[in-house]
CSV table of C-alpha atoms in Angstrom, one decimal:
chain,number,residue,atom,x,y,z
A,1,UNK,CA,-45.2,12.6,7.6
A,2,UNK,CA,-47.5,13.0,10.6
A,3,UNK,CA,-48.8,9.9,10.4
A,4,UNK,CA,-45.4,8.3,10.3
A,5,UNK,CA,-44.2,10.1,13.4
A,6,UNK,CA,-47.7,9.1,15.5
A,7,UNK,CA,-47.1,5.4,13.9
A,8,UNK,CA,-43.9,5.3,15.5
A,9,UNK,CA,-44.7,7.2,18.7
A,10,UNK,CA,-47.6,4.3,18.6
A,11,UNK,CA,-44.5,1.6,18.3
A,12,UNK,CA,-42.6,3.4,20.7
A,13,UNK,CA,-44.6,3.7,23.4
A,14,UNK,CA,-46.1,0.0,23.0
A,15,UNK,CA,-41.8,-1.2,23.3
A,16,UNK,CA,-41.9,1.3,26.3
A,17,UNK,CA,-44.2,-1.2,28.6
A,18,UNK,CA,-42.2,-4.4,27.2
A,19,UNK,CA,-39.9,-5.7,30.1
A,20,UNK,CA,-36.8,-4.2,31.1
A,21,UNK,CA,-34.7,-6.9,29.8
A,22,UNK,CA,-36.1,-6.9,26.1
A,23,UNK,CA,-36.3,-2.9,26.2
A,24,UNK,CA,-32.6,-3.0,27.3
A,25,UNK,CA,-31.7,-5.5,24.3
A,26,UNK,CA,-33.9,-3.4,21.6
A,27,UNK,CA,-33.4,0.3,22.3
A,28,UNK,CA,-34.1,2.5,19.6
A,29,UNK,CA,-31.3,4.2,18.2
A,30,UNK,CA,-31.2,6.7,15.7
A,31,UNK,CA,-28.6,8.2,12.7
A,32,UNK,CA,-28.1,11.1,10.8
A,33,UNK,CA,-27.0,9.6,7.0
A,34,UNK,CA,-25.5,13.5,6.2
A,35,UNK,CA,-23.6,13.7,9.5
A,36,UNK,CA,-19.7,13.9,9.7
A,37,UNK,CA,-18.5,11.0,12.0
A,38,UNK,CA,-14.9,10.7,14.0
A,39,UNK,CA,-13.0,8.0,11.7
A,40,UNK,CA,-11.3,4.3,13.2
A,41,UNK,CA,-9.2,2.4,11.1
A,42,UNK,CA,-9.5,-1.0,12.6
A,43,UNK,CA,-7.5,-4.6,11.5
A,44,UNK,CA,-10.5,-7.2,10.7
A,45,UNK,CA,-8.5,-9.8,13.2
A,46,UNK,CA,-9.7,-7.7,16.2
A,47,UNK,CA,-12.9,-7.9,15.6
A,48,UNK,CA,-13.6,-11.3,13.9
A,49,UNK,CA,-11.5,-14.8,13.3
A,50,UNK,CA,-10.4,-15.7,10.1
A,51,UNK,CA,-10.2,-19.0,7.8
A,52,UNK,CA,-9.1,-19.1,4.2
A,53,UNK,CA,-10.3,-21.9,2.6
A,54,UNK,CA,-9.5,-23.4,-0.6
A,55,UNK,CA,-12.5,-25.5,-2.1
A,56,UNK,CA,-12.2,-28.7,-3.6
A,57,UNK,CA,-13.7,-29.4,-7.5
A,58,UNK,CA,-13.4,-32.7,-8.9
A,59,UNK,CA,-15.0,-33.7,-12.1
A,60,UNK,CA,-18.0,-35.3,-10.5
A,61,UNK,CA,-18.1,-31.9,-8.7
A,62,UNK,CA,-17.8,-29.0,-10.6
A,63,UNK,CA,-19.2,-26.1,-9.9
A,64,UNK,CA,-18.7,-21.9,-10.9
A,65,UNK,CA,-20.0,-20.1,-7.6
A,66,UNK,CA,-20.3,-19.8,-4.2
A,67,UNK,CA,-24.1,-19.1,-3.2
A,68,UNK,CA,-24.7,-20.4,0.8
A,69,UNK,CA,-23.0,-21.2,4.3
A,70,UNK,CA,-24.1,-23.4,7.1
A,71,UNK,CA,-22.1,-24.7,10.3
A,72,UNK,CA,-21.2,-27.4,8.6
A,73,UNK,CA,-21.8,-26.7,4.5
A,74,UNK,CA,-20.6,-24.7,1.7
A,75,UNK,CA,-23.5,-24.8,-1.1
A,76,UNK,CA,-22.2,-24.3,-4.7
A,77,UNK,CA,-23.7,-23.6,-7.7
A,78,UNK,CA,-22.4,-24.4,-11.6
A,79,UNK,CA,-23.7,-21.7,-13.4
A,80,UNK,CA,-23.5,-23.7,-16.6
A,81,UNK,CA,-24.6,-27.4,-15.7
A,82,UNK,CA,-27.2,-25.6,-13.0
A,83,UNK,CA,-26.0,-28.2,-10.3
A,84,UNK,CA,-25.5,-27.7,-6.8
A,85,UNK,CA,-22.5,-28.8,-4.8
A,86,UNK,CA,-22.4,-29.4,-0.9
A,87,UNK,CA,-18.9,-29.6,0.2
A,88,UNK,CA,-17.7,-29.6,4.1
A,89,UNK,CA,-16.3,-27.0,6.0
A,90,UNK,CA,-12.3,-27.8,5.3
A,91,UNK,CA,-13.9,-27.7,1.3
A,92,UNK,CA,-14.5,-30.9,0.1
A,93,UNK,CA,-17.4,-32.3,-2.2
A,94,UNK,CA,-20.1,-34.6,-0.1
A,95,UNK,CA,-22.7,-34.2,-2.3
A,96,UNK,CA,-24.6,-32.6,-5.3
A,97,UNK,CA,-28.0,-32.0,-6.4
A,98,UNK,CA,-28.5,-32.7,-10.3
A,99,UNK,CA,-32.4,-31.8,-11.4
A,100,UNK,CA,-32.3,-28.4,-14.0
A,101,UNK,CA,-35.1,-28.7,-15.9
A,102,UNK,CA,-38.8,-28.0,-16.5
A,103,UNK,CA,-40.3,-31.3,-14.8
A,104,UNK,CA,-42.7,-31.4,-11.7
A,105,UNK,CA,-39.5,-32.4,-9.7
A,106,UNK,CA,-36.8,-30.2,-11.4
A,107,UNK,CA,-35.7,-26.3,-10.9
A,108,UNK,CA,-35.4,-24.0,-13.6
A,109,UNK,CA,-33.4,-21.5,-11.4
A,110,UNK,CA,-33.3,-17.8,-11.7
A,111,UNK,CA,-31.2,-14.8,-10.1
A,112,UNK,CA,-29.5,-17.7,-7.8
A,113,UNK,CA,-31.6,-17.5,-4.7
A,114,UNK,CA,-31.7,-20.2,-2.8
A,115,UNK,CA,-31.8,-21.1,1.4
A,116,UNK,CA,-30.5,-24.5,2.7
A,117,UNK,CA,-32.2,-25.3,6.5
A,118,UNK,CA,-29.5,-27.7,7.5
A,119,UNK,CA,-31.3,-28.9,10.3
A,120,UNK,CA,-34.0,-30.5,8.1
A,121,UNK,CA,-31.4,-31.3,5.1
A,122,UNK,CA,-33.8,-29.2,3.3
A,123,UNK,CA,-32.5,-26.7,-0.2
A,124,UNK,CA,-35.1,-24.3,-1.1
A,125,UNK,CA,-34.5,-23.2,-4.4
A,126,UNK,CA,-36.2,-20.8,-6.3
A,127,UNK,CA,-37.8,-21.7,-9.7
A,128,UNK,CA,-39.5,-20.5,-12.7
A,129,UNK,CA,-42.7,-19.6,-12.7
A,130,UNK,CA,-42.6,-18.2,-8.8
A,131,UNK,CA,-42.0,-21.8,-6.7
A,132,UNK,CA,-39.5,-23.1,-4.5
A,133,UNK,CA,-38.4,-26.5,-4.8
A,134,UNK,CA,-37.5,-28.3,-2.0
A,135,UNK,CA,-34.5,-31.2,-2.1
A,136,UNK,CA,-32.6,-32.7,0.6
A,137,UNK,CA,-28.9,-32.3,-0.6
A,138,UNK,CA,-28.3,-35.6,-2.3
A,139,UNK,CA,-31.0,-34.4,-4.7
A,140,UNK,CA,-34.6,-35.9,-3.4
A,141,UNK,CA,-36.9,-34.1,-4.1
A,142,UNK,CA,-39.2,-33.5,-1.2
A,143,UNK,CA,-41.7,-31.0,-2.4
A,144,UNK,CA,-43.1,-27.2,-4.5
A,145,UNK,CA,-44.0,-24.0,-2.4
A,146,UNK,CA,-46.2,-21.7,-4.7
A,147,UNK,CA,-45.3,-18.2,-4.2
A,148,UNK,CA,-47.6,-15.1,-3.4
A,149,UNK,CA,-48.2,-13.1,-6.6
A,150,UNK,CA,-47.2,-16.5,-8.2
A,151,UNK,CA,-49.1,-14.9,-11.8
A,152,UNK,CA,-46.7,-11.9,-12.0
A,153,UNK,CA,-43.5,-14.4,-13.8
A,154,UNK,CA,-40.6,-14.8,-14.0
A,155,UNK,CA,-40.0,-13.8,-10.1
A,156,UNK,CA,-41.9,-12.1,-7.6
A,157,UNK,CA,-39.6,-11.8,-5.0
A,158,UNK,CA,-35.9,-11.0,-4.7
A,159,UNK,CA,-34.7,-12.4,-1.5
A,160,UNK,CA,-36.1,-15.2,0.9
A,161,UNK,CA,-34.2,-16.4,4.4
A,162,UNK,CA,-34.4,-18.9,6.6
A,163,UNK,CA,-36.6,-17.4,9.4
A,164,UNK,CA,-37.1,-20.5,12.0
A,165,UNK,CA,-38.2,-24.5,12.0
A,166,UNK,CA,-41.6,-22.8,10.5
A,167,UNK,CA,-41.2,-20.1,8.3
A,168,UNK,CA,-39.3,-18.6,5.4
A,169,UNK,CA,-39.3,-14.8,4.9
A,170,UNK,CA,-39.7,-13.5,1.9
A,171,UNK,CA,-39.6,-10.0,0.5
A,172,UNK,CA,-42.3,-9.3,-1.8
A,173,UNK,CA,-40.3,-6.7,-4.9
A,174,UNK,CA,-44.0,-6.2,-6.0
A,175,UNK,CA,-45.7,-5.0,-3.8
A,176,UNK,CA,-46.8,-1.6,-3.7
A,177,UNK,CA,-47.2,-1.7,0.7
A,178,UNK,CA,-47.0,-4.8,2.1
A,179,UNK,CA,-43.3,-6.3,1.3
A,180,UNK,CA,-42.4,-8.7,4.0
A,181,UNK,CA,-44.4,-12.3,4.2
A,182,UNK,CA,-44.0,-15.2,6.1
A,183,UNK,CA,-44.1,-18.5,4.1
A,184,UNK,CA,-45.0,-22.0,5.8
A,185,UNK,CA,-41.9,-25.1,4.7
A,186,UNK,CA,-44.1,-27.7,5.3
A,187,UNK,CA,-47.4,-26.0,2.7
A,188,UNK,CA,-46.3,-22.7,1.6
A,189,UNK,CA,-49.3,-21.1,3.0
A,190,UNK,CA,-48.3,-16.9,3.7
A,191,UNK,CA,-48.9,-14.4,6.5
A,192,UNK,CA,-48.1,-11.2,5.6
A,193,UNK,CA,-45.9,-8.7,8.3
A,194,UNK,CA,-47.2,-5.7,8.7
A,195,UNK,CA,-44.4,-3.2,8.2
A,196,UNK,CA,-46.3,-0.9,5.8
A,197,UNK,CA,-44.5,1.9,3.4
A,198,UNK,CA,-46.0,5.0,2.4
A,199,UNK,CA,-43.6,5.4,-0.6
A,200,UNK,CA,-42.0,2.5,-2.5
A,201,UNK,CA,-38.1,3.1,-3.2
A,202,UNK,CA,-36.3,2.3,-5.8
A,203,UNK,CA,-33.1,0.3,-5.6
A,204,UNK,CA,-32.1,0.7,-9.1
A,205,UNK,CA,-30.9,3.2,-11.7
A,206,UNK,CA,-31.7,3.1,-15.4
A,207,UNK,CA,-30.1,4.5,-18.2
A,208,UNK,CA,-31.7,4.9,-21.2
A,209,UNK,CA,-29.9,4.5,-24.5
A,210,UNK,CA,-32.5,4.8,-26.8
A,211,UNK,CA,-33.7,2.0,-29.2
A,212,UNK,CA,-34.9,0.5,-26.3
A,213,UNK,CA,-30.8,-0.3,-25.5
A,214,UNK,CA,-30.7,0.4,-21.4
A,215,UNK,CA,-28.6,-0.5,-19.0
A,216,UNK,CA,-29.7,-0.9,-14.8
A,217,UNK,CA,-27.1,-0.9,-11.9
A,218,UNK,CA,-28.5,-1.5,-8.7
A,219,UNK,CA,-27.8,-0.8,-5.0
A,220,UNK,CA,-26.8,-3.4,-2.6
A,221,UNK,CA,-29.7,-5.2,-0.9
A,222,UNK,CA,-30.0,-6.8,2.8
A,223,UNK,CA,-34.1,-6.8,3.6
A,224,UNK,CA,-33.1,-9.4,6.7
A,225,UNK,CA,-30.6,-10.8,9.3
A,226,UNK,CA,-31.1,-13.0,12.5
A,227,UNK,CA,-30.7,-12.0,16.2
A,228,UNK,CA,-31.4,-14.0,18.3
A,229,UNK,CA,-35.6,-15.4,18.4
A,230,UNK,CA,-35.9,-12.3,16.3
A,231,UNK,CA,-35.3,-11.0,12.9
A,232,UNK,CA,-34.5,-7.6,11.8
A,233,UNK,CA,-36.4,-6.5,8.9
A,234,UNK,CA,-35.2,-3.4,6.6
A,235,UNK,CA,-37.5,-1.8,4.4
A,236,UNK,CA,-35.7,1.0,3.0
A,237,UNK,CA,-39.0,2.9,2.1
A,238,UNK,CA,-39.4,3.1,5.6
A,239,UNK,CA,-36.5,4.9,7.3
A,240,UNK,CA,-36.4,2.2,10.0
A,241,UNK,CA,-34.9,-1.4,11.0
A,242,UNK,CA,-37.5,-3.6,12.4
A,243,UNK,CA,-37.1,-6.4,15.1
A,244,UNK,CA,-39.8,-8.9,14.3
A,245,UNK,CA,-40.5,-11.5,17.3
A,246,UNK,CA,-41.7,-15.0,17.6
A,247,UNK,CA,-44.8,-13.5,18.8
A,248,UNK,CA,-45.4,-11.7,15.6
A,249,UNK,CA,-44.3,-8.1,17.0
A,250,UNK,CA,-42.7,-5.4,15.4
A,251,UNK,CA,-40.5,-3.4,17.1
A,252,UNK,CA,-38.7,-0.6,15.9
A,253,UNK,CA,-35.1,-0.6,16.8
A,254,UNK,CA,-33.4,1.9,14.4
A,255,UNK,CA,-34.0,4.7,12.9
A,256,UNK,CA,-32.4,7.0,10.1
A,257,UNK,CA,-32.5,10.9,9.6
A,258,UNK,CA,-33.2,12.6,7.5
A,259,UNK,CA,-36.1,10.4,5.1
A,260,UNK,CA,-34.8,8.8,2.3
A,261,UNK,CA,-38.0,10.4,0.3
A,262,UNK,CA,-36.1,13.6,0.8
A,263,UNK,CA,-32.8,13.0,0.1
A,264,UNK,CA,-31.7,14.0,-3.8
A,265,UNK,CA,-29.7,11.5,-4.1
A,266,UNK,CA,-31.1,9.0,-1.7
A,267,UNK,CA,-28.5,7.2,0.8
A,268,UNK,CA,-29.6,3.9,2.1
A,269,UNK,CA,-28.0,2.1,5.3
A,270,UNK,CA,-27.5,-1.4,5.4
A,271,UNK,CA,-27.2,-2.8,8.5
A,272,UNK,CA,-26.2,-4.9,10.9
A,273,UNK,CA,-23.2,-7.3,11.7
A,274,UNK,CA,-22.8,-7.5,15.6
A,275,UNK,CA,-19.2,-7.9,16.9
A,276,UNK,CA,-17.9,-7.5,20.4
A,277,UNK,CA,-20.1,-4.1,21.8
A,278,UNK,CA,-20.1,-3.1,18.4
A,279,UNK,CA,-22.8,-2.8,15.5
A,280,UNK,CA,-21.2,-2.7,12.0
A,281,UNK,CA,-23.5,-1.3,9.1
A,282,UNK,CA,-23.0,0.6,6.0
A,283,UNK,CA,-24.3,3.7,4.0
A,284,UNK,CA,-24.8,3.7,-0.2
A,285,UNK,CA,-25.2,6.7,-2.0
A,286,UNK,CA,-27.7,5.6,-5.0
A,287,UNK,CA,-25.4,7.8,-7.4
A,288,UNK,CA,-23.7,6.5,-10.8
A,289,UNK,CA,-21.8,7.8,-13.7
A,290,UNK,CA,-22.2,5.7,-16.6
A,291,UNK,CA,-19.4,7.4,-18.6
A,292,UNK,CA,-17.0,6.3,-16.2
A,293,UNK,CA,-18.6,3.2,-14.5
A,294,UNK,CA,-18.3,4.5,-11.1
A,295,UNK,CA,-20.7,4.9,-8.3
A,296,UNK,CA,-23.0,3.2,-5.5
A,297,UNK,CA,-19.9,3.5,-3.3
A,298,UNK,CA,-20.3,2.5,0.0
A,299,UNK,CA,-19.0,4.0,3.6
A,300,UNK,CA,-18.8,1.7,6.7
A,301,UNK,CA,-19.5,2.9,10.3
A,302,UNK,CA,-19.9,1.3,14.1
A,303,UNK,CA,-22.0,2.2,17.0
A,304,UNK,CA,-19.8,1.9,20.3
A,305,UNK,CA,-23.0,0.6,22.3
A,306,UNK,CA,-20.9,0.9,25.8
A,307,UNK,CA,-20.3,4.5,24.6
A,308,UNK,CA,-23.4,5.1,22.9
A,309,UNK,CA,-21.5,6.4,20.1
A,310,UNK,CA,-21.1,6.5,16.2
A,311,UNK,CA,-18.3,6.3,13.6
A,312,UNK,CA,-17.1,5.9,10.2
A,313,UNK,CA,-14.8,2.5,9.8
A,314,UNK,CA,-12.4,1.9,7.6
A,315,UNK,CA,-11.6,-1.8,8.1
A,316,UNK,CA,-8.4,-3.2,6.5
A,317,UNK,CA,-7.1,-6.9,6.4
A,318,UNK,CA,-3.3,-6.9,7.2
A,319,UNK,CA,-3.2,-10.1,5.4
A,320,UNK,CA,-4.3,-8.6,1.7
A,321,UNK,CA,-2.7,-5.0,1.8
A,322,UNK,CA,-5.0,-2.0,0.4
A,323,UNK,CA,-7.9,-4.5,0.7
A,324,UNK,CA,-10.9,-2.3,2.7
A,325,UNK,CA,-13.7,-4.1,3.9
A,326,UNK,CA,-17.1,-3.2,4.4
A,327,UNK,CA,-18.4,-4.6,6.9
A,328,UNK,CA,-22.1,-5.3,6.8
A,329,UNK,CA,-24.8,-8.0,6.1
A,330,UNK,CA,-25.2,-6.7,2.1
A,331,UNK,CA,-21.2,-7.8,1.4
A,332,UNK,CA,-21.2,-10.4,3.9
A,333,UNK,CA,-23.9,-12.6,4.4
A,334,UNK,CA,-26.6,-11.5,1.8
A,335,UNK,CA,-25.9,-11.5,-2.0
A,336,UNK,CA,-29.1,-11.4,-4.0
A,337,UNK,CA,-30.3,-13.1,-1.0
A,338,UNK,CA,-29.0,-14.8,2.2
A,339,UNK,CA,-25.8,-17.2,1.8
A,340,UNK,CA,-24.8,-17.4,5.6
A,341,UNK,CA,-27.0,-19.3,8.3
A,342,UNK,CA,-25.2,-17.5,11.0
A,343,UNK,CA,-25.9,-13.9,11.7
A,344,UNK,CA,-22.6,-13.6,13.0
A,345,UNK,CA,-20.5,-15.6,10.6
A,346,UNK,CA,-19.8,-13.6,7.0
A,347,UNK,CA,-18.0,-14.7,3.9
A,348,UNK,CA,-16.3,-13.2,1.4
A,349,UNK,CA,-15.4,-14.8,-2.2
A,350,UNK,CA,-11.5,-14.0,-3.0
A,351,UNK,CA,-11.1,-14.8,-6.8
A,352,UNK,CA,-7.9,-16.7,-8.1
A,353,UNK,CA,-7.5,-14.0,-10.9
A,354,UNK,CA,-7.7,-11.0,-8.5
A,355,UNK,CA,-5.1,-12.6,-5.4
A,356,UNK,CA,-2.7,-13.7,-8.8
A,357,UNK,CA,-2.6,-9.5,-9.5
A,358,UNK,CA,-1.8,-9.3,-5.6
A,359,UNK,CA,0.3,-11.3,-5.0
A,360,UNK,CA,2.5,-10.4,-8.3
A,361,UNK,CA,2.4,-6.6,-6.2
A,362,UNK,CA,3.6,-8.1,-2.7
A,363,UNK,CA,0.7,-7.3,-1.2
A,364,UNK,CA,-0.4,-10.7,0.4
A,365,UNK,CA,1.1,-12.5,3.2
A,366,UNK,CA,0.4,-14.3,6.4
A,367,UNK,CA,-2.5,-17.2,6.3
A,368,UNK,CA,-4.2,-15.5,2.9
A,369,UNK,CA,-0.5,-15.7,1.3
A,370,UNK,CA,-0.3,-19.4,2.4
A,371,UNK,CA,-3.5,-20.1,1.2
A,372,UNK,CA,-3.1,-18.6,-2.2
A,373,UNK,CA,0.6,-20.7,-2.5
A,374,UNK,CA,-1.8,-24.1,-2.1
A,375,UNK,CA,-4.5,-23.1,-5.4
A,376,UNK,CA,-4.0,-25.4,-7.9
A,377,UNK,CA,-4.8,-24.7,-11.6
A,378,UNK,CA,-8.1,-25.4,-11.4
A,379,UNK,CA,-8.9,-23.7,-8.0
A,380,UNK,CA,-11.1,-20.6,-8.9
A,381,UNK,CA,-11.7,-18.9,-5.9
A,382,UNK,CA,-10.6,-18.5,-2.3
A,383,UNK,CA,-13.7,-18.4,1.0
A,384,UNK,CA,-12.3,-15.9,3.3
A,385,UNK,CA,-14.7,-17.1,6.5
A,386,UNK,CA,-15.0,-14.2,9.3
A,387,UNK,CA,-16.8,-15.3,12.2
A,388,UNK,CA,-17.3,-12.5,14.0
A,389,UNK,CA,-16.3,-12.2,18.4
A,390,UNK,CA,-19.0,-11.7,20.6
A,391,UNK,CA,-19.4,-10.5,24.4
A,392,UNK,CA,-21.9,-11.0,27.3
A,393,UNK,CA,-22.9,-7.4,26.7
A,394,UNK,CA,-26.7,-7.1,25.4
């Protein structure tokens, strides 16, 4: 513990002589997990725009999932065929990528993580044993990164994004204190980031049935989002947020009380989605009942940066009554790993089966209700698009 708090008295004094601009834009802030907090109920509309969009499959274009979002893409993903499907922004099918298999030039895909860099028309996919393959989005294949730890198969990582023109960043599951790692597009060569853990944490819970029968739930994950030049960087073993800069810097920007190595049971936060003066993150209990299947539940809060002030959100949508949202990169723009190029542009999959139970209680209307009124019988899912409003205010 001491040499934590001189580490980040080192980090904090080192920000200190930074300029006043960049200190004013990356302030450390801190937050008690255990804390009570004043509660807002606010309407999703105020703080973000909306778009319902009804995808497009047509039997050259079939496809099971949603898995990524650029300005100007939807990248799907047929679970059973193992294609991927580009379609435009208003939902239709442009293009598709074709090549499961166990050739030099073909994916064998696994856990669904995948990053499109739609400036380069370039789909990172990753493959068995620890590669990603690299397409442009009519399926030519352009080239293989090897992975670090590439010998520990089936998958040494659990998340990638799309860092800048350069670099990929990847977070390493395996390793014991190193996690974050830059990876080169153009020749997959690595540089590791420092951001070093004392204890490694856990994200999952096991429960043991016996004959080796178990059974694993696992917490939410969101290792990365964009701002700006920069990337912030979680590492939950860590108790802090990172701000790592084109100059290879890390800056410590948040910070959470009381450690998650002594918390019984641990509480992780999730963070951020920026909107208006307002940062949007999320605390999970890592807490389960496997009798009744409940658990992990998450609780939203802001920080009023005019205000310099915390609280607990509850966020509804007017347009899908007793829908909450939580609003925070691990529902909205990371999955297993990222699916939105914008750091201020989330997504949410509405599935037909669910809104067909909501709308039989009256409980959608407006654009969602219109929307849903348009799904054909083939139409499996709904992409509720939030692009979230921004001010001036740094």
């Amino acid at each position: 513990m001491k040499n934590y708090i001189l580490c980040l008295f080192f980090f904090s004094f080192c920000f200190a002589c930074d300029s006043g601009e960049q200190q004013k834009n990356l302030d450390i802030i801190t937050f008690n997990v255990i804390q009570k907090y004043e509660l807002k109920k606010i309407d999703i509309h105020d703080i973000a725009e909306i778009e319902y969009i009804v995808p497009v499959a047509k039997d050259s274009f079939l496809y099971t999932n949603f898995v990524y979002m650029t300005d100007h893409y939807f990248v799907m993903f047929n679970y059973f065929g193992g294609d991927f499907v580009f379609l435009d922004r208003q939902g239709n099918p442009q293009s598709s990528i074709s090549k499961m298999g166990q050739g030099p030039t073909e994916y064998l895909p696994y856990y669904w993580l995948q990053v499109y860099d739609e400036d380069q028309d370039e789909l990172f996919v990753f493959s068995i044993p620890n590669v990603l393959k690299v397409y442009d989005r009519f399926g030519k294949y352009k080239r293989t990164l090897p992975l670090r730890n590439r010998e520990k198969i089936p998958c040494s990582i659990d998340a990638f994004y799309n860092y800048n023109e350069e670099y990929l960043v990847c977070h390493d599951k395996l390793s014991e204190s190193c996690p974050f790692y830059l990876l080169s597009k153009k020749d997959g060569k690595t540089k590791d980031i420092d951001i070093y853990r004392a204890k490694k944490f856990d994200s999952q819970i096991v429960k043991d049935y016996g004959d080796e029968n178990t059974m694993n739930v696992f917490l939410s994950n969101s290792y990365a989002i964009k701002e700006g030049d920069n990337i912030l960087l979680t590492e939950y073993g860590t108790d802090t947020i990172f701000a790592y800069t084109p100059d290879s810097r890390l800056l410590p920007v948040f910070v959470r009380t009381p450690s998650i190595h002594d918390m019984e049971p641990q509480i992780v936060v999730h963070g951020f989605i920026e909107a208006d003066h307002y940062l949007f993150f999320s605390t999970q209990k890592k807490e389960y009942d496997f009798q009744t299947r409940k658990g992990m539940e998450q609780q939203g809060y802001m920080y009023d940066k005019l205000a310099e002030k915390y609280y607990a959100v509850e966020v509804y949508n007017p347009d899908y009554n007793d829908q909450i949202l939580i609003v925070t990169p691990a529902e909205m723009m990371t999955r297993i790993g990222e699916c939105s190029s914008n750091p201020h542009t989330g997504i949410r999959v509405l599935w037909k089966e669910d809104l067909e139970k909501a709308d039989e209680a009256g409980k959608l209307s407006g654009n969602l209700k219109h929307a849903f009124d348009k799904m054909g019988d083939e139409d499996l899912f709904i992409l509720m698009v939030l692009k979230f409003k921004q001010s001036d205010y740094k």
